[in-house]
JSON list of C-alpha atoms and ligand atoms in Angstrom, two decimals:
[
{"chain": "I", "resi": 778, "resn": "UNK", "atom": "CA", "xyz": [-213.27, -63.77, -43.99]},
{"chain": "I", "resi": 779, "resn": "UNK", "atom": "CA", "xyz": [-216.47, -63.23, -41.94]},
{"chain": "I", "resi": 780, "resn": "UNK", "atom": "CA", "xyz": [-218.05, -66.98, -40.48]},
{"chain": "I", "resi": 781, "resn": "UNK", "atom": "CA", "xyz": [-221.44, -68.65, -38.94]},
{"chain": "I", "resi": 782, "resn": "UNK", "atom": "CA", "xyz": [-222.74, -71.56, -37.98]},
{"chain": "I", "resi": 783, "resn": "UNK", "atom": "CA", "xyz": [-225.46, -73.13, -39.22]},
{"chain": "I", "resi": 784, "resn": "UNK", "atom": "CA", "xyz": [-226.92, -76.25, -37.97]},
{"chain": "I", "resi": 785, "resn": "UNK", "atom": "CA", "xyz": [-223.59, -76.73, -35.64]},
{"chain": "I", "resi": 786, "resn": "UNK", "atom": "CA", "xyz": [-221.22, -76.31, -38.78]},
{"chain": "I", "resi": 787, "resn": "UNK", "atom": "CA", "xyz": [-219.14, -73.70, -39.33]},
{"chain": "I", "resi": 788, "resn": "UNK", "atom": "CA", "xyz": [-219.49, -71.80, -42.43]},
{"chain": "I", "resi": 789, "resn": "UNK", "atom": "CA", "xyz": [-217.12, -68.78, -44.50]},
{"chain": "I", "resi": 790, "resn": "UNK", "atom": "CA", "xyz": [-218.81, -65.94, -45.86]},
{"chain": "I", "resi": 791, "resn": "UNK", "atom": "CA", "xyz": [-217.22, -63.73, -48.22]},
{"chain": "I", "resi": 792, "resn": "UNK", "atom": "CA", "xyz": [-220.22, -62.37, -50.22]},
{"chain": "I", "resi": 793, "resn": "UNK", "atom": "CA", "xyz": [-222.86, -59.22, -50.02]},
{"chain": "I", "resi": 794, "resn": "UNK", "atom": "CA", "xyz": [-223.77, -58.61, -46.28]},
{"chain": "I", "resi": 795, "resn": "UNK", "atom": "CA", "xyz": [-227.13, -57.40, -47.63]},
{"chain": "I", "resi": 796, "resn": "UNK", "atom": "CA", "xyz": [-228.11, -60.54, -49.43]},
{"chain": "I", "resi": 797, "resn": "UNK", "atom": "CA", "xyz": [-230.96, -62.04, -47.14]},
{"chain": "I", "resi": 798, "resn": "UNK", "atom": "CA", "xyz": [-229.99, -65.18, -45.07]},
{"chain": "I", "resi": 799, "resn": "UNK", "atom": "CA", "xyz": [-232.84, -67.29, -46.58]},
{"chain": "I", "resi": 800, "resn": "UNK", "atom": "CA", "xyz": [-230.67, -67.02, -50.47]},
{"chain": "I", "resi": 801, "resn": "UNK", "atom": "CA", "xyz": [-227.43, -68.38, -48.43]},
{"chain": "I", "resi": 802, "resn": "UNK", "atom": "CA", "xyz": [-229.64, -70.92, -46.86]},
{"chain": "I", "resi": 803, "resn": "UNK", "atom": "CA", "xyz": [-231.28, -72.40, -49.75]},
{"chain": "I", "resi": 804, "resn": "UNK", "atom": "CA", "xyz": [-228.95, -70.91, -53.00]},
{"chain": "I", "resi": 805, "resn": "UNK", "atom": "CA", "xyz": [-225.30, -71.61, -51.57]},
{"chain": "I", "resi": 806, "resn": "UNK", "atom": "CA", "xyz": [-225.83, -74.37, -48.67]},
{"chain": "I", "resi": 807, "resn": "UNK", "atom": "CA", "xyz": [-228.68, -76.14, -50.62]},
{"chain": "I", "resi": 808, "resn": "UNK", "atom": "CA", "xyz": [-231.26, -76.44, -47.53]},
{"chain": "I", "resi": 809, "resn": "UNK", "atom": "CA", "xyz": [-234.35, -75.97, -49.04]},
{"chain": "I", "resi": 810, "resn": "UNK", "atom": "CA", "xyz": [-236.53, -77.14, -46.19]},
{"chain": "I", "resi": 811, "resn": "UNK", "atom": "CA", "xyz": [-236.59, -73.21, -45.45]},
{"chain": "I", "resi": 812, "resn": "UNK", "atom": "CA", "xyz": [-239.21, -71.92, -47.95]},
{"chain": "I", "resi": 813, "resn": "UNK", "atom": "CA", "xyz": [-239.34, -68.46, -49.32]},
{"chain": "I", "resi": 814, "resn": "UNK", "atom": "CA", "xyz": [-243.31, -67.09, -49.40]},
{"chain": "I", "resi": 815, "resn": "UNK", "atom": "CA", "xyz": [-243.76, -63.37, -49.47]},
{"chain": "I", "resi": 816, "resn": "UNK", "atom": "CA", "xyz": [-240.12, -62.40, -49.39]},
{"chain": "I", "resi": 817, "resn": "UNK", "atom": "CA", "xyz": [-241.65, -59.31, -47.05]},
{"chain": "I", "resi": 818, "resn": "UNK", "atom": "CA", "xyz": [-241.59, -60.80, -43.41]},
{"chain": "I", "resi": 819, "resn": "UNK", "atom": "CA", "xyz": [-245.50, -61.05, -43.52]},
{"chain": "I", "resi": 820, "resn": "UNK", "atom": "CA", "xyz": [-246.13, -65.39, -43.76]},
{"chain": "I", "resi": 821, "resn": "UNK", "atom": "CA", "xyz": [-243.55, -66.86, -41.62]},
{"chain": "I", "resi": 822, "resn": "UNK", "atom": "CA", "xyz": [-242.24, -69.36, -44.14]},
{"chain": "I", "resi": 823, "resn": "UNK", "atom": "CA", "xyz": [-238.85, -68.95, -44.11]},
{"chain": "I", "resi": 824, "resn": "UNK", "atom": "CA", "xyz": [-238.63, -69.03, -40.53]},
{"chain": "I", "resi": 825, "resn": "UNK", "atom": "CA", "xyz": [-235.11, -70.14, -38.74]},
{"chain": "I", "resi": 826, "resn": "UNK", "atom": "CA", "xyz": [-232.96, -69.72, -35.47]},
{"chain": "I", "resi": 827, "resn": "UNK", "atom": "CA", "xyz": [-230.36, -66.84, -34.86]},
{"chain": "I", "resi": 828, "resn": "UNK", "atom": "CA", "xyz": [-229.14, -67.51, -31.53]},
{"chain": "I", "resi": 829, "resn": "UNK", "atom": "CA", "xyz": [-232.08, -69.77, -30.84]},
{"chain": "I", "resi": 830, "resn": "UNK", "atom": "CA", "xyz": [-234.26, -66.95, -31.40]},
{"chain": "I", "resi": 831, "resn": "UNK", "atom": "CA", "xyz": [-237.17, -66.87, -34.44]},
{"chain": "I", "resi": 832, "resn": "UNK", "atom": "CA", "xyz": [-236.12, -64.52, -37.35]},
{"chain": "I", "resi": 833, "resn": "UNK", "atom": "CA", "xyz": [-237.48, -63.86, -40.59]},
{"chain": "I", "resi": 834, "resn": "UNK", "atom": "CA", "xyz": [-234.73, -65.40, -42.34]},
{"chain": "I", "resi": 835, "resn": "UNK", "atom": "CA", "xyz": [-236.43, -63.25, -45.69]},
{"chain": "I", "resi": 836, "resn": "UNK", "atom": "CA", "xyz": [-235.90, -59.82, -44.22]},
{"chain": "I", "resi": 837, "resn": "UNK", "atom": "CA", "xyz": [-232.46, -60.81, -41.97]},
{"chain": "I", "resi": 838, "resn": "UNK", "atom": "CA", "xyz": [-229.42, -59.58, -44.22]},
{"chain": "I", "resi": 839, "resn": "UNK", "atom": "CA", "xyz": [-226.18, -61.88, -43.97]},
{"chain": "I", "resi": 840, "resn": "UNK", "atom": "CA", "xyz": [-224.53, -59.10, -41.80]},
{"chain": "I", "resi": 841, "resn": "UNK", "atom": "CA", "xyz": [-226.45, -59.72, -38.79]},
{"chain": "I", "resi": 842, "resn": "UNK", "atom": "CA", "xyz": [-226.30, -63.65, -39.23]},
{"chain": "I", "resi": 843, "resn": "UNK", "atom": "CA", "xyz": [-222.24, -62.92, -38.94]},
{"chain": "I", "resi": 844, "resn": "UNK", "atom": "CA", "xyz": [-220.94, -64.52, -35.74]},
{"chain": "I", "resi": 845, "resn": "UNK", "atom": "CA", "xyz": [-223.93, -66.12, -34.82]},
{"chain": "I", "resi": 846, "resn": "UNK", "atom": "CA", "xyz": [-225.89, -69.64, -34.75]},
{"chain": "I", "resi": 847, "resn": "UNK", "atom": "CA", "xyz": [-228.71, -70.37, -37.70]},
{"chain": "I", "resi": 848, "resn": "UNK", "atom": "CA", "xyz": [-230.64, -73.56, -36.95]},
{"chain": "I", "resi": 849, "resn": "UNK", "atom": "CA", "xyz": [-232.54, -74.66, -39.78]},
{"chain": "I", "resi": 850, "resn": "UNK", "atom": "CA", "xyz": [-235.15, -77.25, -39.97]},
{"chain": "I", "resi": 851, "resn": "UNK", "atom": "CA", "xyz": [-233.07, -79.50, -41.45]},
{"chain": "I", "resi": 852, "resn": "UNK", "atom": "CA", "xyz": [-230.56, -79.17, -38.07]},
{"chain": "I", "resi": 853, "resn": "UNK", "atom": "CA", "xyz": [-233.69, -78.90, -35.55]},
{"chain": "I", "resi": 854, "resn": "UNK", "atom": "CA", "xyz": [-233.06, -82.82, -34.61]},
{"chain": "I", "resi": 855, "resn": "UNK", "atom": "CA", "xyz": [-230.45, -84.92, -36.22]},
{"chain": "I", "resi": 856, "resn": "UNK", "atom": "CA", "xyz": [-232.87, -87.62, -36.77]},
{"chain": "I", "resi": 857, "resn": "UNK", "atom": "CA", "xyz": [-236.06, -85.29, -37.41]},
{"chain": "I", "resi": 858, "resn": "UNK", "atom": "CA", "xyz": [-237.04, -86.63, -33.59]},
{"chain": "I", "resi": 859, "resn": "UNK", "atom": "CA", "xyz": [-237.57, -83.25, -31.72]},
{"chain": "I", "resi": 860, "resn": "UNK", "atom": "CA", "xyz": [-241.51, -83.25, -29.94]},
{"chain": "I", "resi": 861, "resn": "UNK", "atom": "CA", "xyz": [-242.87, -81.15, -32.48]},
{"chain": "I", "resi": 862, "resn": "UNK", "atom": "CA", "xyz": [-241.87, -82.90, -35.19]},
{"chain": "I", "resi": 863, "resn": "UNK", "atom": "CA", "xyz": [-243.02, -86.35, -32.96]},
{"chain": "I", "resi": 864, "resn": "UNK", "atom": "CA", "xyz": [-246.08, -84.50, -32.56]},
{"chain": "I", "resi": 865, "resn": "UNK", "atom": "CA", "xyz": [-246.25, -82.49, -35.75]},
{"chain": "I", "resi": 866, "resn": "UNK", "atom": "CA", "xyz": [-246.59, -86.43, -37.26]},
{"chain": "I", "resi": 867, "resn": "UNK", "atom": "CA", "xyz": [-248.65, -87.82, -34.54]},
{"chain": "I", "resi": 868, "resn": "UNK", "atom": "CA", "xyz": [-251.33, -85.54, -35.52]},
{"chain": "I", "resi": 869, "resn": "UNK", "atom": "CA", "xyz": [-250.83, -85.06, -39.00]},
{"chain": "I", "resi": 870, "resn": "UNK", "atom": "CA", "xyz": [-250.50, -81.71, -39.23]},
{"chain": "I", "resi": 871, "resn": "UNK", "atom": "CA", "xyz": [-249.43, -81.02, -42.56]},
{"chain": "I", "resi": 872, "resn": "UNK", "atom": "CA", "xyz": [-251.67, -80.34, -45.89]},
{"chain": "I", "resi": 873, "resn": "UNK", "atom": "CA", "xyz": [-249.63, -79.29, -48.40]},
{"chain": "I", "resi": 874, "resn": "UNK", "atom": "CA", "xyz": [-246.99, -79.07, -46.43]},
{"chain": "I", "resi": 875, "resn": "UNK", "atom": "CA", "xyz": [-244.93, -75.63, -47.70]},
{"chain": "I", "resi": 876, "resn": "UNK", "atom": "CA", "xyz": [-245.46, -73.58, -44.76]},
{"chain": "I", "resi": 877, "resn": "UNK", "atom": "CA", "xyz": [-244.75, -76.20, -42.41]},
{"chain": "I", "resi": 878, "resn": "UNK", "atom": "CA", "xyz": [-241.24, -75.78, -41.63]},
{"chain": "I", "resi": 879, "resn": "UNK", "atom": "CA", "xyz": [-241.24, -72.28, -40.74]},
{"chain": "I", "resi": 880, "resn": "UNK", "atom": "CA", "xyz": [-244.68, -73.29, -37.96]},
{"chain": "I", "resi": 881, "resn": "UNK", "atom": "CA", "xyz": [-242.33, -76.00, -36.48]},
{"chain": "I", "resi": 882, "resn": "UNK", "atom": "CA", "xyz": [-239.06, -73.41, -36.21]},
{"chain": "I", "resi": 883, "resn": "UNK", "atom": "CA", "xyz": [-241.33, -70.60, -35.23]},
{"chain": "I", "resi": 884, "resn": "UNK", "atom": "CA", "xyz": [-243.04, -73.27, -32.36]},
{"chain": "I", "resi": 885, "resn": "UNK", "atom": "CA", "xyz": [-240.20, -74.29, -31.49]},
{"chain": "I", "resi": 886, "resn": "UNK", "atom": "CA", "xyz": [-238.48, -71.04, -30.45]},
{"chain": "I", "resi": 887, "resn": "UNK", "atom": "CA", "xyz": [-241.95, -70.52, -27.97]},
{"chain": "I", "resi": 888, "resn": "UNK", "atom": "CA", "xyz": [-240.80, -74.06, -26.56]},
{"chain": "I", "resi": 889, "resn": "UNK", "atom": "CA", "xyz": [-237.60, -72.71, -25.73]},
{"chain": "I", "resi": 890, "resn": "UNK", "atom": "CA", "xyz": [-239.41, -70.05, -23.76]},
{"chain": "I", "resi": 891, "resn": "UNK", "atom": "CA", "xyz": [-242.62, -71.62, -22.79]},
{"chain": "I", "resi": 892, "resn": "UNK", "atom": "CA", "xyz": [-242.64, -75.39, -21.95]},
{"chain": "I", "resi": 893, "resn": "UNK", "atom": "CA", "xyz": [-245.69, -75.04, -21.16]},
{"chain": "I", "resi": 894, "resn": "UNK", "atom": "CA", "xyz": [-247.89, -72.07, -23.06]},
{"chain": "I", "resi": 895, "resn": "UNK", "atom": "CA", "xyz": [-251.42, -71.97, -22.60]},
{"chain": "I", "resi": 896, "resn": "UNK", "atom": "CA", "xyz": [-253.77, -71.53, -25.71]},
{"chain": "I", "resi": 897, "resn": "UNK", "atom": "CA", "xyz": [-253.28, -67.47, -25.79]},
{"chain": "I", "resi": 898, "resn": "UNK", "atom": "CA", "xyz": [-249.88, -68.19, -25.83]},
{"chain": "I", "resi": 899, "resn": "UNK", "atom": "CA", "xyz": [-249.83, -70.53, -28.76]},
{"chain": "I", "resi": 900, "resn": "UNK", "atom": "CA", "xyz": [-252.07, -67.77, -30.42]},
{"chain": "I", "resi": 901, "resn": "UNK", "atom": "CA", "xyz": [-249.87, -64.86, -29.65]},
{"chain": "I", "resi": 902, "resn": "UNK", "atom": "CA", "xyz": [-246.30, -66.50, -30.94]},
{"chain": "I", "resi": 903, "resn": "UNK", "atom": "CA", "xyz": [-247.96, -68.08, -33.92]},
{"chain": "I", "resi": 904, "resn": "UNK", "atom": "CA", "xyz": [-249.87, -65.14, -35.06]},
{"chain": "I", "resi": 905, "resn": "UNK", "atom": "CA", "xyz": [-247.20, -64.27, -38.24]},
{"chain": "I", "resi": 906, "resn": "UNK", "atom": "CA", "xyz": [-246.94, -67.61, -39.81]},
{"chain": "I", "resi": 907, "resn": "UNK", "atom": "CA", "xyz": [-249.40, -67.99, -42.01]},
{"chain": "I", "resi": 908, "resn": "UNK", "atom": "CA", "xyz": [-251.12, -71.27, -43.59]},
{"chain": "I", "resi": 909, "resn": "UNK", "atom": "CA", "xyz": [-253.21, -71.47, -46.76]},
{"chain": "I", "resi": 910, "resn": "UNK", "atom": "CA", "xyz": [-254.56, -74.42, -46.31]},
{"chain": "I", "resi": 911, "resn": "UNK", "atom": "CA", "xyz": [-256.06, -73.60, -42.70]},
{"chain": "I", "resi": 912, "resn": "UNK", "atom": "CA", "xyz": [-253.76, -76.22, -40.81]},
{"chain": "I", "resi": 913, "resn": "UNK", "atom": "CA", "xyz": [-254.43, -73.67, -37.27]},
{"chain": "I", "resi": 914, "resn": "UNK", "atom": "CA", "xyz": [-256.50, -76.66, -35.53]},
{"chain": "I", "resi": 915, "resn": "UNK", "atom": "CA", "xyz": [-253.93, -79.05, -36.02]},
{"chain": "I", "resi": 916, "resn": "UNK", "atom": "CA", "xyz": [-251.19, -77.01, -35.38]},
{"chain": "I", "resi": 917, "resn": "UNK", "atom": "CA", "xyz": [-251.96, -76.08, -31.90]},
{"chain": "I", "resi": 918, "resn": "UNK", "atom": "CA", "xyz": [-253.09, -79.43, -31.19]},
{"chain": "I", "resi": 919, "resn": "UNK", "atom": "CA", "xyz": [-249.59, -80.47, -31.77]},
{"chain": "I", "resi": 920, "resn": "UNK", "atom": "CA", "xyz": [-248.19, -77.36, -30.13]},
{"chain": "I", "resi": 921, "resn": "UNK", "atom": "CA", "xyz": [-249.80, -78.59, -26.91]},
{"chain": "I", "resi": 922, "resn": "UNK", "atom": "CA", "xyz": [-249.26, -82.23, -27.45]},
{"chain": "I", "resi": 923, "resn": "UNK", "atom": "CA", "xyz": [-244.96, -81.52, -28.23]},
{"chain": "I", "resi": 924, "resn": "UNK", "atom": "CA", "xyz": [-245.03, -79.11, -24.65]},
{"chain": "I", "resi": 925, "resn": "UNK", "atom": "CA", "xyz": [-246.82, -82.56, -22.97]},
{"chain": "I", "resi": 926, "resn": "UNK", "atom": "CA", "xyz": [-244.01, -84.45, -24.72]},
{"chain": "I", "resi": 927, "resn": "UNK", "atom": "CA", "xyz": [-241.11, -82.50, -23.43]},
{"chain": "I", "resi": 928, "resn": "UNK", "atom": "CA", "xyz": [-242.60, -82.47, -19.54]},
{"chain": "I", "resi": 929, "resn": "UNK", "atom": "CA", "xyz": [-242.25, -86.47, -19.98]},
{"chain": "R", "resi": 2333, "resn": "FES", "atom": "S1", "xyz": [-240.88, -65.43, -46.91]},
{"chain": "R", "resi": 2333, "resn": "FES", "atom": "FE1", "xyz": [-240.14, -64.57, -45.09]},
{"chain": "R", "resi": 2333, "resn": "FES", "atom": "S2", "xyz": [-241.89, -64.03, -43.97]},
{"chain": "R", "resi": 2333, "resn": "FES", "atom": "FE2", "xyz": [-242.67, -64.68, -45.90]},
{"chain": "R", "resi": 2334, "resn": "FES", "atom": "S1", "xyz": [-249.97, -76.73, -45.07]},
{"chain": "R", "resi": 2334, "resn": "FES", "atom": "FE1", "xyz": [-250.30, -75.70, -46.96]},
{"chain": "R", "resi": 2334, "resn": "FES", "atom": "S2", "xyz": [-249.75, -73.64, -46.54]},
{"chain": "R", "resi": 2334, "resn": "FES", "atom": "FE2", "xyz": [-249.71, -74.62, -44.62]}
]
């Protein structure tokens, strides 16, 4: 019996190594704040942690989540309290909302990196997730205003 984590809790996996991680995420753990969009690794929207690193969760078959941490949006903060989501709020960020959560996981894991990235930076790690309803602005703004947050 092969295991992960996800979100700090220790899972069994016993199923198709090829199924993509996104179907265990949202079909057999029920977390559906992980959204599936092209299914092709081109929009971002099913965005999560492996190892604290950004991953297509779309395109990452189960075999190479084996052994390792997933962080979802759902386990980003306990309370939903991390500085991007403070900020993400703060500024409103959001229009429709459904490629939201994979911006925040995909910001996040340039936080981890880059407490402090300049504008270029921003550009350059946010450059695969895509929004249709033209949220950039506001998403950088936030971006800049989370990285202000976390030097408090
Ligand atoms: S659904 Fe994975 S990148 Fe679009
Ligand atoms: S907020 Fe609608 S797709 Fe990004």
């Amino acid at each position: 019996m092969a295991s992960l984590t996800v979100n700090g809790m220790s899972r069994d996996f016993n199923g198709d190594g090829n199924m993509p991680l996104l179907w265990y995420i949202r079909d057999e753990l029920q977390m559906t704040g992980t959204k599936f969009g092209c299914g092709m690794a081109l929009c971002g929207a099913c965005t999560v942690h492996l190892d604290g690193a950004a991953v297509r969760s779309c395109m990452t078959p189960m075999s190479a989540a084996l052994g390792k941490r997933v962080t979802t949006i759902e386990g980003l903060d306990a309370q939903g309290q991390h500085p991007l989501q403070v900020a993400w709020r703060a500024v409103g960020v959001p229009q429709c909302g459904y490629c939201q959560s994979g911006q925040i996981m995909q910001a996040a894991s340039l936080l981890q990196k880059n407490a402090r990235p300049s504008d270029a930076d921003i550009e350059a790690a946010m450059s695969g997730n895509i929004c249709r309803c033209g949220t950039y602005t506001r998403i950088k703004a936030a971006i800049k205003q989370a990285a202000g947050v976390k030097e408090a």
